[in-house]
Coordinates of C-alpha atoms and ligand atoms in Angstrom, one line a residue:
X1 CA -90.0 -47.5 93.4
X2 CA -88.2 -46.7 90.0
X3 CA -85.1 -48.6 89.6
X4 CA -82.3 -46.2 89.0
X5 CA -79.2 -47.7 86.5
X6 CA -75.8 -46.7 87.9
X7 CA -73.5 -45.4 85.7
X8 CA -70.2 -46.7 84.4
X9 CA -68.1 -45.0 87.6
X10 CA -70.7 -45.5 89.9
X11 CA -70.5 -49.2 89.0
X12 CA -66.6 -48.7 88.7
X13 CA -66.9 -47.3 92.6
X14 CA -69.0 -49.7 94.1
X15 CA -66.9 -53.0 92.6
X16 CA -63.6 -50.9 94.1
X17 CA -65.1 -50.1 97.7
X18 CA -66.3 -54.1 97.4
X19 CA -62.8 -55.0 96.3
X20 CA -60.9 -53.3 99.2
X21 CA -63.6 -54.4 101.9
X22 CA -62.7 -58.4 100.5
X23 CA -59.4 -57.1 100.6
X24 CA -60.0 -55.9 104.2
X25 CA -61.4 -59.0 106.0
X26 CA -58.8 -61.2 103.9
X27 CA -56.2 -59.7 105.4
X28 CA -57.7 -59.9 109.0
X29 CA -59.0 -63.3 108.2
X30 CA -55.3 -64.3 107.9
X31 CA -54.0 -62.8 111.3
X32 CA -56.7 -65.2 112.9
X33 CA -55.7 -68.0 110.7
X34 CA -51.7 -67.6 111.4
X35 CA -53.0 -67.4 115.0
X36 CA -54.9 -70.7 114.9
X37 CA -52.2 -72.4 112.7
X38 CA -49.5 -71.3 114.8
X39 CA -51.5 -72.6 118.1
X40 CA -53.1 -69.3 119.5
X41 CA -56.0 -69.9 119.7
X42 CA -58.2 -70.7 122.8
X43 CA -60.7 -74.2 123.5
X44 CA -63.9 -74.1 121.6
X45 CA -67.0 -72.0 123.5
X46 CA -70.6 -71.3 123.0
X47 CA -71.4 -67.9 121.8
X48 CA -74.8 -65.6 121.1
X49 CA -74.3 -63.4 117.9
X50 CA -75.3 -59.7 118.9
X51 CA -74.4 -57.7 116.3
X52 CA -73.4 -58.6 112.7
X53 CA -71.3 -55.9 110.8
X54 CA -70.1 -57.3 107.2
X55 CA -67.2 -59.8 107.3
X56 CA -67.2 -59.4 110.9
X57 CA -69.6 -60.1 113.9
X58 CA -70.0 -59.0 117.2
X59 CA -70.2 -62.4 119.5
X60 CA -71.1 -62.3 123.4
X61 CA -69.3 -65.4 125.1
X62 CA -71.9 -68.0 126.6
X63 CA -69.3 -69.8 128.7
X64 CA -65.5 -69.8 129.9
X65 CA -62.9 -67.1 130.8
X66 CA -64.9 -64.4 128.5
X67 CA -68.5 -65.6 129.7
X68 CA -70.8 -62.2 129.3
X69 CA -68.2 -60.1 127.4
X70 CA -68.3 -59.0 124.0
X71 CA -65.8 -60.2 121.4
X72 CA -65.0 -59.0 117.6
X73 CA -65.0 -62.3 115.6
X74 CA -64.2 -62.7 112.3
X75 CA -66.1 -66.2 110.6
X76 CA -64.4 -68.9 109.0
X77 CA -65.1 -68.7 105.2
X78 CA -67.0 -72.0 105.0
X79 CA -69.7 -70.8 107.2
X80 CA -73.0 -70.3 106.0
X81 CA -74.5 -66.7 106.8
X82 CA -74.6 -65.6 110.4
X83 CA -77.2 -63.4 111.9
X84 CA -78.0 -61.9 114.7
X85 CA -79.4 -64.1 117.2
X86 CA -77.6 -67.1 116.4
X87 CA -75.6 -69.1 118.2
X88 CA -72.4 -70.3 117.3
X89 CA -68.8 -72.0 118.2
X90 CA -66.3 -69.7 118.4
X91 CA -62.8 -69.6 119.9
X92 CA -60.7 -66.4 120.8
X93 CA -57.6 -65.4 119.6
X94 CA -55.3 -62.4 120.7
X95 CA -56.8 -58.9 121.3
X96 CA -60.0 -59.4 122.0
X97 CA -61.1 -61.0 118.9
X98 CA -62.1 -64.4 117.8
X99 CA -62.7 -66.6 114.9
X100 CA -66.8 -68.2 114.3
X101 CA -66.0 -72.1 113.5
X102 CA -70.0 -73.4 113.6
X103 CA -73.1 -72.3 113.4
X104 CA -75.5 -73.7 116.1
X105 CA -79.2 -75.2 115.1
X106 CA -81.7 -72.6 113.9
X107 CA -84.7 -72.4 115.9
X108 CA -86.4 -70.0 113.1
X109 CA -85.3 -67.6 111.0
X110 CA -86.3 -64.0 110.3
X111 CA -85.7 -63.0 106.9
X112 CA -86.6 -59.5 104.8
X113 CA -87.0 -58.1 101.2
X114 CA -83.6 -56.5 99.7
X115 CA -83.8 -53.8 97.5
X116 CA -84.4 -56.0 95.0
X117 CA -87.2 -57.9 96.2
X118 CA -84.7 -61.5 97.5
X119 CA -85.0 -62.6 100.8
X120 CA -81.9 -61.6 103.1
X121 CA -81.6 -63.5 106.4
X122 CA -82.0 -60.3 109.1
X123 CA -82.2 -62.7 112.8
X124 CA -82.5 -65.7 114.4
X125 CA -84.1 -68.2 117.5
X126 CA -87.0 -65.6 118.0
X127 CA -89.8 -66.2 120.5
X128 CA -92.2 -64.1 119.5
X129 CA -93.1 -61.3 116.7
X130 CA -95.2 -58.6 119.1
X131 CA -96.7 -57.2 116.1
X132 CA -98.1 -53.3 117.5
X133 CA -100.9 -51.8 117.1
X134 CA -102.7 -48.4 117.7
X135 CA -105.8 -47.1 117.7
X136 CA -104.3 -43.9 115.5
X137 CA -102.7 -44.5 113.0
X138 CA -105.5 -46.9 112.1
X139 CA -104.6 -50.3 111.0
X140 CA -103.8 -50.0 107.1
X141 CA -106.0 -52.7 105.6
X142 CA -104.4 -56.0 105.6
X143 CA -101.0 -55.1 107.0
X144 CA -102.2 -57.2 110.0
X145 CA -103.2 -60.2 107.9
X146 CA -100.0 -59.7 106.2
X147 CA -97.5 -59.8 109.3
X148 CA -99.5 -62.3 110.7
X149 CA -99.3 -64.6 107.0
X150 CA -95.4 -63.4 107.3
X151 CA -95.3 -65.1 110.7
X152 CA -97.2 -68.2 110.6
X153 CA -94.8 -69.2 107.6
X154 CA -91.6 -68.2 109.1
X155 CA -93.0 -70.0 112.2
X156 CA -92.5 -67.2 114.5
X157 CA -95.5 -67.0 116.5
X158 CA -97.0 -63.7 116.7
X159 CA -98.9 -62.1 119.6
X160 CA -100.5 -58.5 118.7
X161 CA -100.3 -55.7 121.3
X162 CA -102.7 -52.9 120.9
X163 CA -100.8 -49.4 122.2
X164 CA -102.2 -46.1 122.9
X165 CA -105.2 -47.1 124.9
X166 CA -105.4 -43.5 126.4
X167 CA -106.6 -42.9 122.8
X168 CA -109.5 -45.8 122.9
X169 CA -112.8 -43.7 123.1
X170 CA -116.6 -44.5 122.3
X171 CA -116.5 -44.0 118.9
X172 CA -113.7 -46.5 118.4
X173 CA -114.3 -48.6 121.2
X174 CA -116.3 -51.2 119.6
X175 CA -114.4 -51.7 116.4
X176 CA -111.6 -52.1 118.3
X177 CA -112.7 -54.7 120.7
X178 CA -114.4 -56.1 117.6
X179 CA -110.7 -56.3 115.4
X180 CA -109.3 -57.5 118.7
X181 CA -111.8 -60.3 119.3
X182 CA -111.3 -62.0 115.8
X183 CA -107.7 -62.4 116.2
X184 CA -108.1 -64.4 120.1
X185 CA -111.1 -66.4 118.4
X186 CA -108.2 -67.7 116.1
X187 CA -105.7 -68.4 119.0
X188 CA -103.5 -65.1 118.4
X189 CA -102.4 -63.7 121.8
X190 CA -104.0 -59.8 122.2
X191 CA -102.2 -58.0 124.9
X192 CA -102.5 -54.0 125.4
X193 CA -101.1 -51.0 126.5
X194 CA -100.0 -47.2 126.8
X195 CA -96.5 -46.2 126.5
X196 CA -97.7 -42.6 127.0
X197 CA -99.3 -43.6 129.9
X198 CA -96.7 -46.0 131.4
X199 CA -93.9 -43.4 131.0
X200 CA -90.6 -44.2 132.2
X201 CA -91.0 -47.7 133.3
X202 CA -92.6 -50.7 131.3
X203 CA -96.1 -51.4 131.5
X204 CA -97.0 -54.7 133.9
X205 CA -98.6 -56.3 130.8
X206 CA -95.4 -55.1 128.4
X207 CA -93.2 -56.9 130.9
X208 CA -94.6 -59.9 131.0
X209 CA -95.1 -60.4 127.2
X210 CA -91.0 -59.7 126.7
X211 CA -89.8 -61.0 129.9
X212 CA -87.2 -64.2 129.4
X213 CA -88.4 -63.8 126.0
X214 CA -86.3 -63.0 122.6
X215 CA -89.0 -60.6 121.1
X216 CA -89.0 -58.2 118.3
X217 CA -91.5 -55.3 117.9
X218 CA -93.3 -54.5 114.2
X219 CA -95.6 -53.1 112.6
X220 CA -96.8 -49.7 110.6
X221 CA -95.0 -46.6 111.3
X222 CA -96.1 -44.1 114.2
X223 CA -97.8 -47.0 116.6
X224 CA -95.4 -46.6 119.3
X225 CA -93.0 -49.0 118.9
X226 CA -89.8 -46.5 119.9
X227 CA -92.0 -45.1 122.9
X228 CA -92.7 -49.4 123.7
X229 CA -88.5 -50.2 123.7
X230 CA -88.0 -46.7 125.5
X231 CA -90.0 -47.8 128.4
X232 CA -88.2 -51.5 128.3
X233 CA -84.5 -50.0 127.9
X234 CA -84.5 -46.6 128.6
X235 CA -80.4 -46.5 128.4
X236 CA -80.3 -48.0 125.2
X237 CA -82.9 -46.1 123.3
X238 CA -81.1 -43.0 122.1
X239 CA -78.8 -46.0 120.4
X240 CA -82.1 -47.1 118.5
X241 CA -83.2 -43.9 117.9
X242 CA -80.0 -42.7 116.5
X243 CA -79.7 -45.6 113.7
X244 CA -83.4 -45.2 112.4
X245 CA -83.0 -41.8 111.7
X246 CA -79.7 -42.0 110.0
X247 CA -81.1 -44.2 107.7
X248 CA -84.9 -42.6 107.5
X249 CA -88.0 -44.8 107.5
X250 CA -88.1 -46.4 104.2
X251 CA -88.5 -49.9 103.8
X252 CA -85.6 -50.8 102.2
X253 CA -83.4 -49.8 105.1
X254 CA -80.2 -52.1 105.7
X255 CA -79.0 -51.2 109.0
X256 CA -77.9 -54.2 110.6
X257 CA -79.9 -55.9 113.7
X258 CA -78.8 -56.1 117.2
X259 CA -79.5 -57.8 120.4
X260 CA -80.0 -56.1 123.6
X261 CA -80.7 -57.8 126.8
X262 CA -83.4 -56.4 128.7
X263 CA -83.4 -55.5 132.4
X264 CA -86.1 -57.7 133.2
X265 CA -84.4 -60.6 131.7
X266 CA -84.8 -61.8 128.2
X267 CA -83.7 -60.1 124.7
X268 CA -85.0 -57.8 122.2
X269 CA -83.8 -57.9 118.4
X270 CA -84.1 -54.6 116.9
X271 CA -83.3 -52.7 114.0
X272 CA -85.2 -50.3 111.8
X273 CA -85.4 -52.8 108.9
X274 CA -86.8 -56.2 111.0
X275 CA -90.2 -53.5 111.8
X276 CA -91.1 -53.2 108.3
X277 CA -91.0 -57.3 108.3
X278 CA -93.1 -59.5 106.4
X279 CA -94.1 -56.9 103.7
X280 CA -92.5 -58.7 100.8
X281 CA -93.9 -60.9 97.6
X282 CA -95.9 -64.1 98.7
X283 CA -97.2 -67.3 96.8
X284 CA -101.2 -68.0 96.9
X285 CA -99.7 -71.0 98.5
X286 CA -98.0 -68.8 101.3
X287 CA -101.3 -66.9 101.6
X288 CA -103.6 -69.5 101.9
X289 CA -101.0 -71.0 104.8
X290 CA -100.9 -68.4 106.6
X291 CA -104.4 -67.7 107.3
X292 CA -104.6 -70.4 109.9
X293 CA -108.4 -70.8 109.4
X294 CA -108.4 -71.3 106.0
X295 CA -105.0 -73.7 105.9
X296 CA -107.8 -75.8 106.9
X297 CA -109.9 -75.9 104.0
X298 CA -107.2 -76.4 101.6
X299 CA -107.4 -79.7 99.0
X300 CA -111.3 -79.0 99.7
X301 CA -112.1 -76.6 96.9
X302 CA -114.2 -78.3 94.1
X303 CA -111.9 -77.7 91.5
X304 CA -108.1 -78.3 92.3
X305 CA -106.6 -75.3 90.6
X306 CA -109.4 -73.1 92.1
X307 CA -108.3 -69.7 92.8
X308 CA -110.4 -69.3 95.7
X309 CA -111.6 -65.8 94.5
X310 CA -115.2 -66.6 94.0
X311 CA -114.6 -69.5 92.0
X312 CA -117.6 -72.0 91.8
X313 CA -117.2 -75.0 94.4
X314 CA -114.8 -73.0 96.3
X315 CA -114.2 -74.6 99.8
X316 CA -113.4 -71.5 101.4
X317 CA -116.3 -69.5 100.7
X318 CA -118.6 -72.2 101.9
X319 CA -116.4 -71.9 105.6
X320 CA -117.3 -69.0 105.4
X321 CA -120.9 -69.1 104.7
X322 CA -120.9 -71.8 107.6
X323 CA -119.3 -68.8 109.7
X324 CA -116.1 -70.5 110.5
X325 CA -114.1 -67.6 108.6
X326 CA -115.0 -64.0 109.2
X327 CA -116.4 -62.0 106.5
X328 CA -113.0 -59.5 107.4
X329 CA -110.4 -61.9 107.5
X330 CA -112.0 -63.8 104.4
X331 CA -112.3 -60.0 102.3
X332 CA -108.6 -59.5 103.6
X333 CA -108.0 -62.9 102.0
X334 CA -108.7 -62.2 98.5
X335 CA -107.3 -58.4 99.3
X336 CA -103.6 -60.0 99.5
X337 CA -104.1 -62.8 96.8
X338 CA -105.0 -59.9 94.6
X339 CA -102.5 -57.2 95.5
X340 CA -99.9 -59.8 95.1
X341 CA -101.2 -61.2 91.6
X342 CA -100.9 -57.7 90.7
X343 CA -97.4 -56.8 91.9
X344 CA -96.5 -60.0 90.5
X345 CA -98.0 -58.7 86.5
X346 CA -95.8 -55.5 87.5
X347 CA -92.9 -57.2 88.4
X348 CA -92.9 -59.1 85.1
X349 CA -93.3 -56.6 82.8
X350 CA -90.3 -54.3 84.1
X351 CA -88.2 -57.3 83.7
Ligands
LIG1 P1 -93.0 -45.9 115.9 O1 -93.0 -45.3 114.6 O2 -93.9 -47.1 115.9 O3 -91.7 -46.2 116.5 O4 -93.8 -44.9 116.9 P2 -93.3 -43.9 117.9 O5 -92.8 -44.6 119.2 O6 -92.3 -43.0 117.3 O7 -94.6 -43.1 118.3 C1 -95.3 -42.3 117.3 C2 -96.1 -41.2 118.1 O8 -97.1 -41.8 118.9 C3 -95.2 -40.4 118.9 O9 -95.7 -39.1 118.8 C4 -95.5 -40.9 120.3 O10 -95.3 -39.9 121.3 C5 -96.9 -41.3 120.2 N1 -97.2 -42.4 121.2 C6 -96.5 -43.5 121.4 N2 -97.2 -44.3 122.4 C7 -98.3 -43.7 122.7 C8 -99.4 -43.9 123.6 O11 -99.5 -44.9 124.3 N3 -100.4 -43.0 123.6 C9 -100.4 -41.9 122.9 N4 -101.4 -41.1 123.0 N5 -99.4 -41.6 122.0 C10 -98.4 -42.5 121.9
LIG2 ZN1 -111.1 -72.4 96.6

C-alpha cells in the first residue's frame, strides 16, 4: 500500500481532534480522581476487560455488589496498556463508572500490525487461536504456516478447523485429508465442520472446541468464520456483522476487540482486525521458531550463519531428506523466509 502524506490541515486536524480527546478523558479522569480523593470510591474488585474504547474501557465486575454487570472505567494514568481480555483491579465510583488501578498477570498476548507495520497489543489470556479453514476459498499458500508461525511465537496454541465439509468431494478429498494429516502428524489439533450445514445451532464438534474456552476465530477471508460465530451467538451476530462492514475488510482495520460470553459457557474475542492476525513482518529467527519441526534442528546447520535456503551443510534440509519435515511444510519454509527478506529490501528502500 502507497503511503499517502497528509497535508498541513490535515495534520493541523488530526493534532486538534487528538488534543480535545486528551482534553476529554483529562477532564473525566479528574471527576474519578476528586471522587477517589474525596473518599468515593468503592473497595478494590477483580474485573474482566470487555471492551476497550480509547481512554476508556468497558470492565465486567468479577466479584462484589456489581459481580456480572458492565461498568465504564476510566484507567489510572500509570497503567500500562489495557486490552481486551485482561483482567484488572478496578474500583467504582458514582454513576456507573469506575477507575482501572492494576493490571492482572498476562497469560499471552495477542498483538497486530498498525498501519505502519508496529505491533499494537489487540487481546489478552487467550486459550486457543481456531485458525479456519475451507475447502473453497482454497488455502492461499503459506497463510497456514504463517498463522501457525504467528501463534507458536505468541504462544497461543492454535487448533485448525476445516469448514464447509458439504463442499469436500472426490476431487478434493485427498488433498484435503492429505493438508489435514500433516498438521496432526506435528501435534496441531484438526477439528471440522459445516456452518451451512449446522444452521442455526452450533455444530457438536464447534461446541466442544469453544466451550469454557476463550477462543478467537482467523483466518483468510470468505471461510466461514461470520457463518461459524453466527451459529455460536446467534443474538450477537448482527453486532459483529455490523462493525466489519463499517470498516470493510482490509487489513489495516482498527475496530476495537470485544468479548462476548458464549451460551455454552466460555468467551469469544472478536473483532474484524484480530482475523487478519499474524500477517505482519517476521525475523528468520521467528520463522525458524515457529515451525515446530524445524525449531528442532536449529544450532545444527554446518555453518552458523546458514540461511537455511539451500545452503551447503544445512541441518534442515538433511531432516528433511531423513523425512522428519515434509517436502510442503519445508517449501513453505523457505516461501516465508523469502517473502519476508523481500518485504524487508522494500521496506528499506521507501524509508
Ligand atoms: P468469513 O469471511 O470467513 O467471515 O466468511 P463468511 O462467514 O462470510 O462466509 C463466506 C461465504 O461462505 C458465505 O457465502 C457463506 O454463506 C459461505 N459458507 C459459510 N460456511 C459454509 C459452509 O459450511 N458450507 C458452505 N457451502 N458455505 C459456507
Ligand atoms: Zn541451515
Amino acid at each position: 500500500m502507497a503511503k499517502r502524506r497528509l497535508n498541513k490541515q490535515q495534520q493541523f486536524r488530526i493534532k486538534k481532534v487528538q488534543e480535545e480527546r486528551a482534553a476529554r478523558a483529562a477532564r473525566k479522569e479528574k471527576v474519578v480522581q476528586a471522587q477517589a480523593e474525596a473518599g468515593e470510591l468503592g473497595p478494590e474488585q477483580k474485573g474482566l476487560v470487555i471492551a476497550h474504547y480509547g481512554q476508556q474501557l468497558d470492565v465486567e465486575a468479577l466479584e462484589g455488589d456489581h459481580n456480572g454487570s458492565v461498568v465504564r472505567c476510566f484507567v489510572r494514568a500509570n497503567i500500562d496498556s489495557l486490552v481486551t481480555g485482561d483482567t484488572v483491579i478496578w474500583r467504582p465510583g458514582k454513576n456507573e463508572t469506575g477507575v482501572i488501578v492494576a493490571r492482572c498477570d498476562r497469560q499471552n498476548l495477542l498483538q497486530r500490525p498498525d498501519n505502519f507495520g508496529a505491533l499494537k497489543p489487540v487481546a489478552a489470556n487467550i486459550d486457543h487461536i481456531i485458525l479456519v479453514i475451507a475447502p473453497e476459498p482454497e488455502p492461499h499458500d503459506n497463510l497456514i504456516d504463517r498463522y501457525l508461525v504467528a501463534s507458536e511465537i505468541t504462544d497461543i496454541p492454535a487448533v485448525i478447523l476445516l469448514n464447509k465439509t458439504d463442499l469436500i468431494t472426490d476431487r478434493n478429498r485427498e488433498h484435503i485429508d492429505a493438508l489435514l494429516g500433516r498438521y496432526e502428524a506435528l501435534g496441531y489439533g484438526v477439528f471440522r465442520t459445516s456452518a451451512v450445514e449446522s444452521g442455526e445451532t452450533p455444530s457438536p464438534e464447534v461446541e466442544a472446541l469453544v466451550k469454557n474456552q476463550t477462543s478467537v476465530f482467523v483466518g483468510q477471508s470468505g471461510v466461514g468464520k461470520s457463518s461459524i460465530i453466527q451459529t455460536l451467538m446467534p443474538d450477537e451476530v448482527l453486532r459483529v456483522a455490523a462493525v466489519s462492514e463499517s470498516t470493510g475488510k482490509g487489513v489495516h482495520t482498527t475496530t476495537t476487540a470485544k468479548l462476548f460470553h458464549l451460551p455454552m459457557g466460555g468467551d469469544l474475542i472478536d473483532s474484524p482486525g484480530i482475523r487478519e492476525f499474524g500477517l505482519w513482518h517476521m525475523t528468520p529467527q521467528e520463522i525458524e521458531y515457529g515451525f515446530r519441526e524445524i525449531r528442532e534442528e536449529i544450532g545444527h546447520c554446518k555453518f552458523r550463519n546458514c540461511r537455511h535456503m539451500g545452503d551447503p551443510g544445512c541441518a534442515i534440509d538433511a531432516a528433511a531428506d531423513e523425512g522428519r519435515i515434509s517436502p510442503e511444510r519445508l517449501k513453505s519454509f523457505h516461501r516465508i523466509l523469502q517473502d519476508m527478506a523481500e518485504q524487508q529490501a522494500r521496506g528499506l528502500k521507501v524509508n
